[in-house]
Short mmCIF file of C-alpha atoms in Angstrom, two decimals:
data_model
loop_
_atom_site.label_atom_id
_atom_site.label_comp_id
_atom_site.label_asym_id
_atom_site.label_seq_id
_atom_site.Cartn_x
_atom_site.Cartn_y
_atom_site.Cartn_z
CA MET A 1064 46.44 104.98 1.24
CA SER A 1065 48.13 101.23 2.60
CA ARG A 1066 46.17 97.92 1.05
CA GLN A 1067 44.78 97.38 5.05
CA GLN A 1068 43.12 100.70 5.04
CA ASP A 1069 41.65 99.89 1.45
CA ARG A 1070 40.46 96.62 2.70
CA ASP A 1071 39.21 98.41 5.87
CA ASN A 1072 36.99 100.97 2.90
CA GLU A 1073 36.28 97.80 1.20
CA ALA A 1074 34.81 96.15 4.07
CA ARG A 1075 32.54 98.90 5.05
CA ALA A 1076 31.48 99.26 2.32
CA ILE A 1077 30.79 95.85 1.48
CA LEU A 1078 28.26 95.92 4.40
CA THR A 1079 26.55 99.50 3.80
CA GLY A 1080 25.90 97.59 0.58
CA ASN A 1081 24.72 94.40 1.44
CA ASP A 1082 22.53 96.65 4.41
CA ARG A 1083 18.75 96.20 3.23
CA GLY A 1084 17.85 98.75 5.93
CA GLY A 1085 17.48 96.84 9.54
CA TYR A 1086 19.33 93.40 7.98
CA THR A 1087 22.01 92.10 5.86
CA VAL A 1088 21.91 90.07 2.98
CA PRO A 1089 25.05 87.65 2.40
CA THR A 1090 25.61 88.78 -0.87
CA ASP A 1091 23.51 90.35 -3.41
CA GLY A 1092 21.84 88.24 -5.47
CA LEU A 1093 23.32 84.79 -4.79
CA TYR A 1094 21.68 85.07 -1.01
CA PRO A 1095 18.84 87.55 -1.20
CA TYR A 1096 17.44 87.12 2.09
CA GLN A 1097 18.33 87.27 6.05
CA TRP A 1098 20.34 84.08 7.26
CA ASN A 1099 20.47 83.43 10.69
CA TRP A 1100 24.48 83.06 11.11
CA ASP A 1101 25.07 85.69 8.63
CA SER A 1102 23.11 87.96 10.34
CA ALA A 1103 24.94 87.79 14.24
CA PHE A 1104 28.06 87.76 11.76
CA ALA A 1105 27.29 90.85 10.54
CA ALA A 1106 26.16 92.46 13.48
CA PHE A 1107 29.60 92.19 14.54
CA GLY A 1108 31.36 93.68 11.44
CA PHE A 1109 28.96 96.78 11.81
CA SER A 1110 29.68 97.59 15.66
CA THR A 1111 33.76 97.88 14.80
CA PHE A 1112 31.81 101.18 13.48
CA ASP A 1113 27.89 101.40 14.25
CA VAL A 1114 27.19 100.11 16.88
CA SER A 1115 23.13 101.02 17.02
CA ARG A 1116 23.46 99.70 13.82
CA ALA A 1117 24.59 95.88 15.07
CA TRP A 1118 22.05 95.91 17.21
CA ASP A 1119 19.60 96.66 14.56
CA GLU A 1120 20.59 93.57 13.01
CA VAL A 1121 20.19 90.98 15.58
CA GLU A 1122 16.88 92.73 16.73
CA THR A 1123 15.71 92.09 13.38
CA LEU A 1124 16.58 88.70 13.23
CA PHE A 1125 14.20 87.98 16.62
CA SER A 1126 11.75 89.72 14.97
CA GLY A 1127 11.22 86.73 12.84
CA GLN A 1128 11.43 84.09 16.17
CA TRP A 1129 8.38 81.23 16.18
CA SER A 1130 6.44 81.25 19.77
CA ASN A 1131 8.54 77.80 19.94
CA GLY A 1132 11.46 79.59 21.17
CA MET A 1133 13.09 78.86 16.95
CA VAL A 1134 14.53 80.90 15.12
CA PRO A 1135 14.84 80.53 11.59
CA HIS A 1136 17.44 80.12 9.12
CA ILE A 1137 16.20 82.30 6.58
CA LEU A 1138 14.22 85.31 7.34
CA PHE A 1139 12.02 86.21 3.77
CA HIS A 1140 11.35 90.05 4.18
CA LYS A 1141 10.36 91.05 0.53
CA PRO A 1142 9.31 88.72 -2.32
CA ASP A 1143 12.06 87.26 -4.94
CA PRO A 1144 10.81 84.78 -7.13
CA GLY A 1145 13.70 83.78 -8.16
CA TYR A 1146 14.56 82.23 -5.26
CA PHE A 1147 14.74 78.61 -4.23
CA PRO A 1148 13.04 77.03 -1.85
CA GLY A 1149 11.31 79.87 -1.06
CA PRO A 1150 8.67 80.74 1.58
CA ASP A 1151 6.43 79.42 -0.83
CA VAL A 1152 8.16 75.58 -0.61
CA TRP A 1153 8.53 75.86 3.02
CA GLY A 1154 4.97 76.38 4.29
CA CYS A 1155 6.02 77.45 7.51
CA ASP A 1156 3.49 79.84 10.17
CA GLY A 1157 5.92 82.26 11.54
CA PRO A 1158 5.49 85.80 12.63
CA ILE A 1159 7.83 86.54 9.27
CA PRO A 1160 7.95 83.56 6.21
CA SER A 1161 10.88 82.25 7.01
CA SER A 1162 12.83 78.48 6.52
CA GLY A 1163 11.23 75.75 8.94
CA ILE A 1164 15.17 75.19 10.39
CA SER A 1165 17.38 76.94 12.72
CA GLN A 1166 21.04 77.73 12.28
CA PRO A 1167 24.06 77.58 14.76
CA PRO A 1168 23.13 80.23 16.85
CA VAL A 1169 26.08 81.82 17.21
CA ALA A 1170 24.41 85.44 18.40
CA ALA A 1171 24.51 84.92 22.05
CA SER A 1172 28.18 85.47 21.34
CA PHE A 1173 27.96 88.35 19.16
CA ILE A 1174 25.04 90.11 21.28
CA ARG A 1175 27.71 89.74 23.72
CA ARG A 1176 30.93 91.13 22.09
CA ILE A 1177 27.82 94.10 20.66
CA TRP A 1178 26.98 95.18 24.43
CA GLU A 1179 30.35 95.38 25.45
CA THR A 1180 31.17 97.71 22.76
CA ASP A 1181 29.52 100.35 24.91
CA ARG A 1182 27.43 98.80 28.30
CA ALA A 1183 25.56 101.79 28.93
CA THR A 1184 23.44 102.74 25.59
CA GLY A 1185 23.45 98.59 24.98
CA HIS A 1186 21.54 97.64 28.28
CA ALA A 1187 17.77 98.32 27.86
CA ARG A 1188 18.74 96.53 24.51
CA LEU A 1189 20.42 93.56 25.77
CA GLN A 1190 17.58 93.07 28.78
CA ALA A 1191 14.77 92.67 26.15
CA LEU A 1192 17.18 90.21 23.90
CA VAL A 1193 18.08 87.95 26.84
CA PRO A 1194 14.88 86.29 27.02
CA LYS A 1195 14.20 86.23 23.67
CA LEU A 1196 18.26 83.96 23.28
CA ALA A 1197 16.70 81.66 26.11
CA ASP A 1198 14.35 80.98 24.34
CA TRP A 1199 15.96 79.97 21.37
CA HIS A 1200 18.64 78.01 23.39
CA ARG A 1201 16.14 76.14 25.52
CA TRP A 1202 14.60 75.23 21.93
CA PHE A 1203 18.05 73.82 21.06
CA MET A 1204 17.57 71.75 23.91
CA ASP A 1205 14.26 70.23 24.13
CA TRP A 1206 14.16 69.53 20.36
CA ARG A 1207 17.61 68.85 18.76
CA THR A 1208 19.39 66.96 21.56
CA ASP A 1209 20.13 63.56 21.54
CA ASP A 1210 20.33 60.82 24.58
CA GLN A 1211 23.96 61.78 24.86
CA ASP A 1212 23.40 64.97 25.00
CA ALA A 1213 24.80 66.53 21.85
CA VAL A 1214 23.46 69.09 19.92
CA CYS A 1215 22.06 67.55 16.88
CA VAL A 1216 21.38 68.48 12.80
CA THR A 1217 17.96 67.22 11.16
CA HIS A 1218 18.82 69.22 7.76
CA PRO A 1219 22.39 69.43 6.74
CA TRP A 1220 21.19 73.52 5.94
CA GLU A 1221 20.66 73.60 9.53
CA SER A 1222 24.30 73.05 10.54
CA GLY A 1223 25.68 75.70 8.28
CA ARG A 1224 27.97 73.02 6.97
CA ASP A 1225 25.00 72.21 4.27
CA ASN A 1226 27.67 69.11 1.63
CA ALA A 1227 29.72 68.61 4.49
CA PRO A 1228 30.75 64.55 4.94
CA ASP A 1229 29.68 64.06 8.12
CA TRP A 1230 26.20 64.14 7.13
CA ASP A 1231 27.30 61.44 3.64
CA GLY A 1232 26.58 58.17 5.79
CA ALA A 1233 22.57 59.57 6.75
CA MET A 1234 21.66 61.17 4.04
CA SER A 1235 22.42 58.34 1.65
CA ALA A 1236 19.27 56.56 3.66
CA ILE A 1237 17.26 58.58 1.88
CA ASP A 1238 15.47 58.41 -1.52
CA PRO A 1239 14.41 61.49 -2.56
CA ASP A 1240 12.50 59.84 -5.32
CA GLY A 1241 9.39 62.28 -6.21
CA VAL A 1242 10.48 65.75 -5.52
CA GLY A 1243 10.08 66.91 -8.64
CA ASP A 1244 11.86 69.61 -10.92
CA TYR A 1245 13.15 72.99 -9.42
CA GLN A 1246 15.70 75.50 -10.57
CA ARG A 1247 18.91 75.86 -8.06
CA ARG A 1248 19.27 79.65 -7.38
CA ASP A 1249 22.89 79.13 -6.94
CA LEU A 1250 23.75 77.18 -10.11
CA GLY A 1251 23.06 80.65 -11.61
CA HIS A 1252 25.82 82.76 -9.88
CA VAL A 1253 28.52 80.30 -9.28
CA ASP A 1254 30.21 77.47 -10.81
CA ALA A 1255 28.69 73.91 -9.94
CA ALA A 1256 31.82 72.68 -8.74
CA MET A 1257 32.17 74.59 -6.14
CA ARG A 1258 28.75 73.77 -4.35
CA PRO A 1259 26.46 70.62 -3.56
CA THR A 1260 25.56 67.86 -6.05
CA LYS A 1261 22.27 67.76 -7.59
CA GLU A 1262 22.45 64.35 -5.67
CA ASP A 1263 22.68 66.27 -2.44
CA TYR A 1264 20.57 68.80 -3.16
CA ASP A 1265 17.51 66.15 -4.57
CA ARG A 1266 18.00 65.35 -0.38
CA TYR A 1267 18.17 68.27 0.83
CA ILE A 1268 14.47 69.42 -0.67
CA TRP A 1269 12.94 65.46 0.22
CA LEU A 1270 13.42 66.49 3.51
CA VAL A 1271 12.18 70.11 3.67
CA GLN A 1272 9.13 68.36 1.96
CA ARG A 1273 8.53 65.96 5.04
CA GLY A 1274 8.75 69.03 7.42
CA ARG A 1275 6.11 71.07 5.31
CA ARG A 1276 3.79 68.10 5.27
CA LEU A 1277 4.51 67.55 8.65
CA GLY A 1278 3.07 71.00 9.94
CA TRP A 1279 6.59 71.66 11.29
CA ASP A 1280 5.46 70.23 14.44
CA GLU A 1281 8.81 68.93 16.35
CA ALA A 1282 6.86 66.40 18.35
CA ALA A 1283 5.88 64.90 14.75
CA MET A 1284 8.83 65.36 12.88
CA ALA A 1285 10.78 63.49 15.88
CA ARG A 1286 9.64 60.29 14.90
CA ASP A 1287 10.89 58.29 12.57
CA VAL A 1288 13.45 60.86 11.88
CA PRO A 1289 15.57 60.64 8.72
CA LEU A 1290 18.79 61.98 9.50
CA LYS A 1291 20.36 63.18 12.88
CA VAL A 1292 23.78 63.61 13.27
CA ALA A 1293 24.93 64.55 15.94
CA ASP A 1294 27.18 67.91 14.66
CA PRO A 1295 30.29 69.33 16.82
CA THR A 1296 29.72 72.66 15.02
CA MET A 1297 26.17 72.96 16.99
CA THR A 1298 27.42 71.27 19.64
CA PHE A 1299 30.26 73.82 20.19
CA ILE A 1300 28.52 76.55 19.49
CA LEU A 1301 25.48 76.50 21.80
CA LEU A 1302 27.94 75.40 24.81
CA ARG A 1303 29.85 79.04 23.85
CA ALA A 1304 26.45 80.97 24.05
CA ASN A 1305 25.22 79.28 26.90
CA ARG A 1306 28.50 80.50 28.10
CA ASP A 1307 27.81 84.39 26.71
CA LEU A 1308 23.76 84.14 27.62
CA ARG A 1309 24.75 82.86 31.67
CA ALA A 1310 27.59 85.80 31.49
CA MET A 1311 24.55 88.52 30.13
CA ALA A 1312 22.15 87.39 32.02
CA GLU A 1313 23.26 87.63 35.85
CA GLU A 1314 24.86 90.90 34.36
CA ILE A 1315 21.16 91.92 34.41
CA GLY A 1316 20.16 90.12 37.07
CA GLN A 1317 18.23 87.37 36.20
CA SER A 1318 18.29 83.57 36.96
CA THR A 1319 21.27 81.67 35.71
CA SER A 1320 20.23 78.13 37.44
CA GLU A 1321 18.59 77.31 33.56
CA ILE A 1322 21.59 78.21 31.76
CA ASP A 1323 23.94 76.18 34.04
CA ALA A 1324 22.18 72.71 33.91
CA TRP A 1325 22.73 73.54 29.96
CA ILE A 1326 26.25 74.32 29.87
CA ARG A 1327 27.04 70.87 32.19
CA ARG A 1328 24.57 69.06 30.15
CA LEU A 1329 26.06 70.02 27.12
CA GLU A 1330 30.04 69.72 28.51
CA ALA A 1331 28.84 65.71 28.65
CA GLY A 1332 27.53 65.74 25.15
CA ALA A 1333 30.50 67.15 23.81
CA ALA A 1334 32.58 64.67 25.12
CA SER A 1335 30.22 61.61 23.49
CA LEU A 1336 31.74 63.49 19.59
CA TRP A 1337 35.27 62.32 20.62
CA HIS A 1338 36.53 59.62 18.65
CA GLU A 1339 39.99 58.13 19.59
CA SER A 1340 41.36 57.01 16.59
CA SER A 1341 40.46 60.46 14.68
CA ALA A 1342 41.87 61.89 18.16
CA ALA A 1343 39.09 64.67 17.60
CA PHE A 1344 35.40 65.32 18.19
CA THR A 1345 33.82 64.52 15.19
CA ALA A 1346 29.87 63.52 13.92
CA ARG A 1347 27.77 60.94 15.25
CA ASP A 1348 24.59 59.66 14.38
CA ALA A 1349 22.16 59.60 16.37
CA VAL A 1350 19.93 57.08 14.55
CA ASP A 1351 22.11 54.18 14.18
CA GLY A 1352 24.78 55.21 16.54
CA GLY A 1353 28.00 54.78 14.03
CA GLN A 1354 30.28 57.85 14.89
CA GLU A 1355 32.20 59.47 11.81
CA ASP A 1356 35.92 59.91 11.38
CA ASP A 1357 36.68 62.37 9.04
CA VAL A 1358 37.73 65.48 10.87
CA SER A 1359 36.56 69.09 9.73
CA ASN A 1360 36.87 72.22 10.81
CA ALA A 1361 33.97 72.14 12.85
CA SER A 1362 35.91 69.48 15.62
CA PHE A 1363 38.28 72.04 15.99
CA LEU A 1364 35.39 74.61 17.60
CA CYS A 1365 36.00 72.75 20.63
CA TRP A 1366 37.93 75.13 22.30
CA TYR A 1367 35.75 77.87 21.19
CA GLY A 1368 33.34 76.03 23.72
CA GLY A 1369 35.35 76.44 26.50
CA LEU A 1370 36.73 73.11 26.43
CA ALA A 1371 40.63 72.69 27.22
CA ALA A 1372 40.55 69.49 24.96
CA PRO A 1373 44.66 69.31 24.28
CA GLU A 1374 44.97 65.95 22.58
CA ALA A 1375 42.99 67.80 19.84
CA LEU A 1376 46.29 70.28 19.48
CA ALA A 1377 48.24 67.58 16.97
CA THR A 1378 45.57 66.79 14.50
CA TYR A 1379 44.78 70.73 13.82
CA ASP A 1380 48.61 70.88 13.33
CA ARG A 1381 48.79 68.41 11.24
CA ILE A 1382 45.75 69.19 8.95
CA SER A 1383 47.10 72.92 9.84
CA GLU A 1384 50.75 72.11 8.07
CA GLU A 1385 48.77 69.90 4.44
CA VAL A 1386 46.88 73.46 3.63
CA THR A 1387 49.19 76.57 2.78
CA TYR A 1388 46.00 78.75 4.23
CA GLY A 1389 44.10 76.84 7.00
CA VAL A 1390 41.62 75.80 8.38
CA PRO A 1391 40.21 73.20 5.79
CA SER A 1392 36.61 72.62 5.75
CA TYR A 1393 37.49 68.55 5.62
CA ASP A 1394 40.78 66.87 6.22
CA PRO A 1395 43.61 66.96 3.29
CA HIS A 1396 44.08 63.04 3.74
CA GLY A 1397 39.90 62.57 3.91
CA PRO A 1398 38.40 60.30 0.97
CA ASP A 1399 36.30 62.99 0.00
CA PHE A 1400 38.44 66.22 0.21
CA ASN A 1401 37.75 68.91 -2.51
CA PRO A 1402 39.63 71.51 -2.28
CA ARG A 1403 36.63 74.08 -4.11
CA ARG A 1404 34.15 72.53 -3.61
CA TYR A 1405 32.12 74.49 -0.45
CA TRP A 1406 32.22 72.16 2.65
CA ARG A 1407 34.38 69.24 1.44
CA GLY A 1408 37.60 71.50 2.10
CA PRO A 1409 37.73 74.67 1.05
CA THR A 1410 38.64 77.55 3.98
CA TRP A 1411 36.19 79.94 5.58
CA PRO A 1412 38.04 82.83 7.60
CA MET A 1413 34.76 83.44 9.88
CA LEU A 1414 34.87 79.68 11.26
CA ASN A 1415 38.60 80.42 10.86
CA MET A 1416 37.85 83.39 13.83
CA LEU A 1417 36.02 81.14 15.52
CA ILE A 1418 38.63 78.52 16.24
CA ALA A 1419 41.25 80.85 16.62
CA THR A 1420 39.27 82.74 19.75
CA GLY A 1421 39.22 79.32 21.06
CA LEU A 1422 42.76 78.67 20.68
CA ALA A 1423 43.85 81.69 22.27
CA GLU A 1424 41.87 81.83 25.48
CA GLN A 1425 42.94 78.62 26.36
CA GLY A 1426 46.11 79.64 26.10
CA HIS A 1427 47.18 78.61 22.47
CA ALA A 1428 47.91 82.04 21.60
CA ASP A 1429 50.62 81.19 18.80
CA ARG A 1430 48.37 79.29 16.83
CA ALA A 1431 45.94 81.58 17.17
CA GLU A 1432 47.85 84.76 16.23
CA ALA A 1433 49.06 82.49 13.34
CA LEU A 1434 45.71 81.36 11.94
CA ARG A 1435 44.71 84.82 12.04
CA GLU A 1436 47.97 86.45 10.12
CA SER A 1437 47.22 83.45 7.68
CA THR A 1438 43.25 83.98 6.97
CA ALA A 1439 44.18 88.42 7.05
CA LYS A 1440 46.73 87.54 4.19
CA LEU A 1441 44.31 85.54 2.63
CA ILE A 1442 41.61 87.96 2.28
CA ALA A 1443 44.53 90.66 1.73
CA GLU A 1444 45.38 88.96 -0.91
CA HIS A 1445 42.04 88.20 -2.67
CA GLY A 1446 39.32 89.72 -1.79
CA PHE A 1447 35.90 89.18 0.57
CA TRP A 1448 35.15 86.00 -0.87
CA GLU A 1449 32.53 83.57 0.65
CA TYR A 1450 35.14 80.77 1.14
CA PHE A 1451 38.81 79.99 -0.63
CA ASN A 1452 40.93 76.91 -1.99
CA PRO A 1453 42.85 75.96 1.77
CA LEU A 1454 46.40 74.84 -1.32
CA ASP A 1455 46.21 77.83 -2.95
CA GLY A 1456 43.80 80.46 -1.93
CA THR A 1457 41.68 80.46 -5.41
CA PRO A 1458 38.49 82.39 -3.87
CA ALA A 1459 35.41 80.58 -4.29
CA GLY A 1460 31.42 80.93 -3.60
CA GLY A 1461 30.57 84.69 -3.71
CA LYS A 1462 32.20 87.70 -3.77
CA ARG A 1463 31.69 90.73 -1.88
CA PHE A 1464 30.38 88.76 1.45
CA THR A 1465 29.53 90.01 4.32
CA TRP A 1466 30.50 87.88 6.75
CA THR A 1467 34.59 88.21 5.69
CA ALA A 1468 33.64 91.56 5.58
CA ALA A 1469 32.54 91.71 8.77
CA ILE A 1470 35.84 89.22 10.40
CA TRP A 1471 38.01 91.23 9.11
CA LEU A 1472 36.95 94.86 10.44
CA GLY A 1473 36.17 92.88 13.95
CA TRP A 1474 39.23 90.58 14.24
CA ALA A 1475 41.57 89.57 10.77
CA SER A 1476 42.11 93.14 9.62
CA PRO A 1477 45.86 94.87 11.46
CA SER A 1478 43.27 97.69 12.40
CA ALA A 1479 41.14 95.71 14.19
CA ARG A 1480 44.53 94.14 16.85
CA LYS A 1481 43.74 94.79 20.58
CA ASP A 1482 47.58 94.42 22.58
#
């Protein structure tokens, strides 16, 4: 059996091993619940060998949708007293115990992929999910856009890029005095040098406590908001998700006029993130108006969002040439680059898939294939870890990771290629 076949079998075993019955945990131990965007990637992976199970994954995710349309970033399906912060800390009142924030809305784009795997058998399930997707996207448009129509995060966890330098300026203004003592689950599984610092974590918890104190009421939380950062991750992913939602809504005969308006707004919002001297799309503080000059892997989701953005190619090429395994989560020339610490330098294969998808769609097939091959080599040689050192490929974070296995099966593996 070839190494590729071994990896294919191992990836399927990881998905089934992390399956908890209708939902998948990101990895055993470190992340014991259903995470929002991890779950969409998991569904994509399952769709390569069990389409019905893929639908189950996203339907379980939407079973936790709040009445205001928000789909939480964590669903606490089963008690796990060792995890912090658990449902008792969040204090939310959704249909399933959950966190009070969301995550990048990749679900629509992966639901479209699942549906296109078998349109006939998935039609009824798609019809049920499209209105729920529209409600979630509307929540983003109502509560997470700024006056320039970019999508913002109000907690770093909402971005999926927890400790990215993009939030440093806004986070530094938060005084987390009084958050109290707590025990982090992640440091029991992963080297502290690979994770957010205690200073970061104190502020994360302070923001959770603020949300709970305000009853997770969006209008109340929007007043005197301490952190609101216009984010390339959220803006480009929601822009892409709206394009995919539009295609699905049109297919089942639903009106697309509202979605069309969202797309126009987000295209304008995306333009507001362009940073001329960095030649890239970067985060912008929606409270004080300042814009970061830090280039991240999220900067290169512009093509995934459907923008031509030819002026960003030179920056992408420069950064790609400075590492062995792209795309690093932070510019290696940046002052806060750390090749081992979470979103301050490491390469994340699942984001590589989104970047490569956009590159290919915008006519940059050579770059897209080079990124796919580099990611495939990284996984083939080192395994299904959460993230990797971009300089030498050293694996980091959680091992036997769901979304790394999923993108191997659906994109990186040689067996996934559709010539």
